[in-house]
Short mmCIF file of C-alpha atoms in Angstrom, two decimals:
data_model
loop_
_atom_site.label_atom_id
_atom_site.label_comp_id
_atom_site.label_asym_id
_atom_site.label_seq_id
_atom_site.Cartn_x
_atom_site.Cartn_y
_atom_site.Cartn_z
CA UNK A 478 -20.94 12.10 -59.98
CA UNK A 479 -24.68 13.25 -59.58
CA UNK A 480 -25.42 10.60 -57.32
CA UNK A 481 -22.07 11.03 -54.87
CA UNK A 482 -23.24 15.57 -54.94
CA UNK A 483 -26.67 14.29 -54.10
CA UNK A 484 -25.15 12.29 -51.19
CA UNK A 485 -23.35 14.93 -49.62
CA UNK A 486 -25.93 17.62 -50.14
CA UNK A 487 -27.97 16.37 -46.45
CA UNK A 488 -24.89 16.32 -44.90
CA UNK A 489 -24.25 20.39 -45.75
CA UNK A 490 -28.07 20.80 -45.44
CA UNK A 491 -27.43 19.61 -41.75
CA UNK A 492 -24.44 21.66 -40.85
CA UNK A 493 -26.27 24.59 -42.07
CA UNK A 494 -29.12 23.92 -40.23
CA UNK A 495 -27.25 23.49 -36.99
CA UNK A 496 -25.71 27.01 -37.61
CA UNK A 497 -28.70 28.61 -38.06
CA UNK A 498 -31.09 27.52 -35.38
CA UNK A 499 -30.21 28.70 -32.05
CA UNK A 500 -32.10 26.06 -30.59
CA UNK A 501 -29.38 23.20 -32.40
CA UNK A 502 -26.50 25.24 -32.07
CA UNK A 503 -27.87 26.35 -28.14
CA UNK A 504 -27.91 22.39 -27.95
CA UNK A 505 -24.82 21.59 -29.11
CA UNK A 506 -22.87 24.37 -26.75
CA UNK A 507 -24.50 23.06 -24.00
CA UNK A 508 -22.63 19.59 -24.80
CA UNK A 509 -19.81 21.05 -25.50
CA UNK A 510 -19.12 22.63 -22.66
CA UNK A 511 -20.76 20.73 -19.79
CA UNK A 512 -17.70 19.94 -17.91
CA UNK A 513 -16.99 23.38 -17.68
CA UNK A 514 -20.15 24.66 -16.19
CA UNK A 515 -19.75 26.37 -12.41
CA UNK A 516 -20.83 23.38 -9.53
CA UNK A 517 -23.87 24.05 -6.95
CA UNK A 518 -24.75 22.66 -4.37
CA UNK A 519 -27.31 23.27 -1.67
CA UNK A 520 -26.66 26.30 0.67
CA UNK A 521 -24.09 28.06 -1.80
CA UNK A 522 -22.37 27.74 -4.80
CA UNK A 523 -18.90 25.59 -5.43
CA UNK A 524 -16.46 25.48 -8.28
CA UNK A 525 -13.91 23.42 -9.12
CA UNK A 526 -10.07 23.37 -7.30
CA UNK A 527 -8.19 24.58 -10.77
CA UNK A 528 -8.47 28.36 -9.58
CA UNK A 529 -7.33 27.28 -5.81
CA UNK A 530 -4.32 24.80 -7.24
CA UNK A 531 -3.09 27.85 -9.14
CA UNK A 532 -3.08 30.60 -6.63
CA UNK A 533 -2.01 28.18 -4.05
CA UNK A 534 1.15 27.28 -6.45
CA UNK A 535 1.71 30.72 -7.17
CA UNK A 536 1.83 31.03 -2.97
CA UNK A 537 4.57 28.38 -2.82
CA UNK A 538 6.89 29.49 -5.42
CA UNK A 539 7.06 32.81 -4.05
CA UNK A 540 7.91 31.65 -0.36
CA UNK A 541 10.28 29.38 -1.87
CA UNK A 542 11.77 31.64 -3.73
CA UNK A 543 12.32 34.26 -0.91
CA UNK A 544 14.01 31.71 1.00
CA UNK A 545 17.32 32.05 -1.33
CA UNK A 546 17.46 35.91 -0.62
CA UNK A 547 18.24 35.52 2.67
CA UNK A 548 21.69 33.36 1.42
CA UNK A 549 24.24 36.63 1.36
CA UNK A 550 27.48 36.51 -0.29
CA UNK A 551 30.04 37.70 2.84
CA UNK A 552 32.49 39.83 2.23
CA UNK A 553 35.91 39.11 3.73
CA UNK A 554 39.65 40.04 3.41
CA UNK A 555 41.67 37.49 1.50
CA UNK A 556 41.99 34.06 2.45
CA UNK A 557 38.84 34.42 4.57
CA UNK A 558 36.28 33.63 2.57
CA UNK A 559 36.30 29.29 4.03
CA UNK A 560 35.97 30.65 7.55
CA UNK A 561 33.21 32.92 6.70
CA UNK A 562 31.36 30.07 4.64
CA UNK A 563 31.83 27.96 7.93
CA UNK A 564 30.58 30.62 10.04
CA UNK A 565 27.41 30.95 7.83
CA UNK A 566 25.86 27.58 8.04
CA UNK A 567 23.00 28.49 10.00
CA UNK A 568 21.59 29.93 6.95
CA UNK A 569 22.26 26.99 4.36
CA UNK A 570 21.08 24.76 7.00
CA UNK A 571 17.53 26.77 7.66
CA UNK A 572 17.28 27.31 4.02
CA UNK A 573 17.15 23.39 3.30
CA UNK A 574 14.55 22.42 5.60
CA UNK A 575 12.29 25.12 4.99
CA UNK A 576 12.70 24.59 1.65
CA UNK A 577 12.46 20.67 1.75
CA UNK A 578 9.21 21.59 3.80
CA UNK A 579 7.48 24.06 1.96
CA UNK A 580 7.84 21.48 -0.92
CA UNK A 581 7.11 18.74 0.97
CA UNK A 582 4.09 20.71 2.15
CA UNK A 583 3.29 21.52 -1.64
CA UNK A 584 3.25 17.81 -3.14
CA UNK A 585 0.69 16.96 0.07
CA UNK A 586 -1.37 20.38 -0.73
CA UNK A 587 -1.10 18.89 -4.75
CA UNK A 588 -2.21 15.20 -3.45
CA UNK A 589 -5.41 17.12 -1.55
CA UNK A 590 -6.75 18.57 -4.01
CA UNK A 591 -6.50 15.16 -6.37
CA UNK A 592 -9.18 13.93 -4.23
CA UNK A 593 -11.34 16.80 -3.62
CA UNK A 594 -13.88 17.59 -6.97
CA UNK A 595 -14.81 21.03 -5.67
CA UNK A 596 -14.30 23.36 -2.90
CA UNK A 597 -16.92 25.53 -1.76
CA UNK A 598 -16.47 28.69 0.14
CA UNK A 599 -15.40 27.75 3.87
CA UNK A 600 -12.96 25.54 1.96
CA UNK A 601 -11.42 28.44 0.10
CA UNK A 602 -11.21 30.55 3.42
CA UNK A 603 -8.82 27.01 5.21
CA UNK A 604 -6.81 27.10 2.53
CA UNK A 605 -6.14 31.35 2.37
CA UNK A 606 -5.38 30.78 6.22
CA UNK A 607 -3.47 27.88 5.08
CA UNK A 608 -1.68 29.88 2.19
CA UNK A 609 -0.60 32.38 5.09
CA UNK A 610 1.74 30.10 7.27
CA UNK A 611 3.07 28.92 4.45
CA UNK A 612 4.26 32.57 3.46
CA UNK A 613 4.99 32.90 6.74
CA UNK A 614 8.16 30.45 6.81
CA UNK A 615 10.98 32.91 5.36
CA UNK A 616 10.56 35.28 8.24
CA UNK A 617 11.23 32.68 11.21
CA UNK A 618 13.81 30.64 8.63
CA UNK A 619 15.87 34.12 8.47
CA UNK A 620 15.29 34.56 12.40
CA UNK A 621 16.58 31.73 13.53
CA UNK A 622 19.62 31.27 11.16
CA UNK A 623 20.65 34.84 12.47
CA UNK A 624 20.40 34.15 15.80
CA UNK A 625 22.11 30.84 15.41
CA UNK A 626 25.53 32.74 13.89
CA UNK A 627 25.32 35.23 16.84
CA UNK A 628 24.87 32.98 19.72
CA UNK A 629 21.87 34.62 21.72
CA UNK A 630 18.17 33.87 22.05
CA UNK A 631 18.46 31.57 19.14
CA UNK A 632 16.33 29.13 21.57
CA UNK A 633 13.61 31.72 21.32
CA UNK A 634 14.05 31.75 17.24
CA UNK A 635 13.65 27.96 17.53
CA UNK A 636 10.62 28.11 19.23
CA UNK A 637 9.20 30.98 17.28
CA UNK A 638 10.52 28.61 14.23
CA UNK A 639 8.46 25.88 15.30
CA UNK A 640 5.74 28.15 16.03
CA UNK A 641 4.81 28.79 12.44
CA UNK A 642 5.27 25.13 11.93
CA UNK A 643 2.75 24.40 14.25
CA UNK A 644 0.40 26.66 12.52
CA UNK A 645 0.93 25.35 9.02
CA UNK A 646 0.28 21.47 9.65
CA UNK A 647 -2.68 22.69 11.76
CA UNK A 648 -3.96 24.96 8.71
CA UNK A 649 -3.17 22.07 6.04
CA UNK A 650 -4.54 19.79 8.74
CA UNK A 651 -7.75 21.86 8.51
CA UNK A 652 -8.52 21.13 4.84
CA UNK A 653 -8.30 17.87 4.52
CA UNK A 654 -10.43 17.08 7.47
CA UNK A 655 -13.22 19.49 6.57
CA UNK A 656 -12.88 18.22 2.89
CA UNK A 657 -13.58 14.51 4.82
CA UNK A 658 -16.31 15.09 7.08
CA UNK A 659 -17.74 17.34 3.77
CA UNK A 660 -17.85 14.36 1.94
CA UNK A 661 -19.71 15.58 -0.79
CA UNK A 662 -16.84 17.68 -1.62
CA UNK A 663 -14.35 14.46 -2.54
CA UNK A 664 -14.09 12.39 -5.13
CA UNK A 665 -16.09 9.18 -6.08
CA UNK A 666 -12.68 7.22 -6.29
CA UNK A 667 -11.90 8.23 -2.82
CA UNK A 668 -12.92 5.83 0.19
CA UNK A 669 -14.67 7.76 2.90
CA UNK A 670 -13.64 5.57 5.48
CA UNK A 671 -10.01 5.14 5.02
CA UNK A 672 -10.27 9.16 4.31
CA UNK A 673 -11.43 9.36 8.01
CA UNK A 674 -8.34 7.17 9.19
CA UNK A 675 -6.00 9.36 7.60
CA UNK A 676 -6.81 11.97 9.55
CA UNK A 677 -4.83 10.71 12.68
CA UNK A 678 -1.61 10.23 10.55
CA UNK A 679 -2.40 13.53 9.44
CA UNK A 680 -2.11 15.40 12.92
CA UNK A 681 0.33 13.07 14.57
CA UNK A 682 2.93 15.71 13.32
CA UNK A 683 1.59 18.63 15.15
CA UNK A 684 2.33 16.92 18.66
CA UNK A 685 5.67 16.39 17.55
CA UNK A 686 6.04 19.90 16.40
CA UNK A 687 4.69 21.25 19.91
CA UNK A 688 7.86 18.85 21.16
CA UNK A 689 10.72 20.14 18.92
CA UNK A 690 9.60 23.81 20.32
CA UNK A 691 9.70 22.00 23.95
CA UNK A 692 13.54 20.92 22.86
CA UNK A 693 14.12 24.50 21.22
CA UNK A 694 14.42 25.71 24.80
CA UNK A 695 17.67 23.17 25.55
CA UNK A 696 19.03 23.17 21.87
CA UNK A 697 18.34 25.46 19.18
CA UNK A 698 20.29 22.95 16.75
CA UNK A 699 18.60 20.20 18.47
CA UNK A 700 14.95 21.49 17.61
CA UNK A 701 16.41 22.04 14.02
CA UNK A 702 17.04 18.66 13.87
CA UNK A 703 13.98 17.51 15.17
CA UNK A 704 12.43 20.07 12.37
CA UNK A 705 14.16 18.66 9.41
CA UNK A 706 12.94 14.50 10.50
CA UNK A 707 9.63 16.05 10.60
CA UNK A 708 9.70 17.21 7.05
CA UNK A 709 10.91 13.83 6.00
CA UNK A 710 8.10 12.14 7.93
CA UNK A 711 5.74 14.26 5.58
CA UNK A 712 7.32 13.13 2.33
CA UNK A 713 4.85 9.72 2.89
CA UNK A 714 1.61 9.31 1.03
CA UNK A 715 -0.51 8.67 4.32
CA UNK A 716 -4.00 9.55 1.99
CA UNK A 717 -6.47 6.91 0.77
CA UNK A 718 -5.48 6.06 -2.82
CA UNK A 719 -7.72 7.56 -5.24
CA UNK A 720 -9.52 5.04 -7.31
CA UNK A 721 -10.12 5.80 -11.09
CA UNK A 722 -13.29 3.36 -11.89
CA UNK A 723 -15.68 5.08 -10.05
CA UNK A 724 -14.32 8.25 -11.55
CA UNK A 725 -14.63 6.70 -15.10
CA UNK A 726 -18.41 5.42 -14.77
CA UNK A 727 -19.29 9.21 -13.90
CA UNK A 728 -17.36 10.89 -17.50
CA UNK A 729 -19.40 7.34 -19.18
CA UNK A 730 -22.68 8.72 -17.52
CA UNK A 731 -21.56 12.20 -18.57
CA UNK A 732 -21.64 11.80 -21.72
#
């Protein structure tokens, strides 16, 4: 019994030791915590993309959520209520593909971040413009289902529709190719030069954005069409795969 309290008596001795000095416990903090420590780098400081994938999510569910208040109940005499669901299919239609885009738009914005370790501030300013066309969408959605039910200028609602398409994929656009030609700012699983290929896919859907508001001005269902293929066309991965072994030799130098 002496022996075994002798035995544990260092151990105690140590704990209390590391409690006491500042130095050890200063030490141990710094460990502790080193992952969590603000990133630098030269000509400003950076931090990591938690703060942006929150407010950025927090962007998204509220643009998808006003899309649904735009969906009235009508109010007809008896027996009316099928033709008036018929008549109002401009708005379930909009509301689908603005909703299949914005989260379309939001797994991509998810899969952008995966591969970026830090944004710095010219980054955070791309993706607040970014942020803005995407809260942008319920106003041209609830334009251009209104003017589809009554029958005039709804090719200008198409165009103005595609309009703030346009400007998102050019925003999202903007991230991921400064995030590339900032290479510093990716990952060490991502490949730099396949990340520089993607960035053709990336913009080949503005062109065809710029042509559904060219065939807005024969067809406003036409363009919406043309507006619901594209949001398809963005539900493929077109980014370099991000490869976990260089990311796990960094957390093994780490620590």
């Amino acid at each position: 019994m002496n022996k075994r309290r002798i035995a544990e008596k260092p151990s105690r001795l140590a704990d209390v030791t590391l409690v006491a000095s500042p130095v050890a416990y200063s030490r141990c903090r710094t460990l502790c915590v080193r992952k969590e420590e603000p990133l630098t780098k030269k000509g400003g400081a950076v931090m990591s993309t938690s703060r942006t994938e929150a407010f950025s999510d927090g962007v998204f569910a509220i643009a998808a959520t006003l899309l649904v208040l735009e969906l009235k109940v009508p109010e007809v005499e008896p027996g009316g209520l099928a033709d008036a669901l018929l008549h109002n299919w401009p708005s379930y239609v909009t509301y689908v593909v603005s909703f299949l885009v914005i989260g379309i738009i939001w797994v991509n914005h998810h899969a952008v971040l995966e591969r970026i370790r830090k944004v710095d501030r010219p980054l955070l300013f791309l993706n607040l413009v970014f942020l803005m066309a995407v809260a942008l969408i319920p106003f041209p959605t609830a334009l251009l289902a209104d003017y589809l039910q009554t029958g005039h200028d709804e090719r200008l609602a198409a165009a103005v529709y595609g309009g703030s398409m346009t400007l998102m994929g050019l925003t999202f656009g903007s991230i991921w190719a400064y995030a590339v030609f900032n290479s510093d700012l990716l990952r060490e699983g991502v490949d730099r030069v396949r990340a520089r290929r993607s960035l053709w896919i990336f913009a080949a859907g503005n062109p065809l954005y710029v042509l559904a508001i060219g065939a807005s001005l024969l067809s406003a269902t036409l363009a919406l069409a043309i507006y619901a293929l594209l949001a398809l066309f963005y539900m493929f991965d077109v980014l370099p795969p991000l490869e976990q072994q260089g990311e796990l030799k960094e957390g093994v130098r780490e620590t």
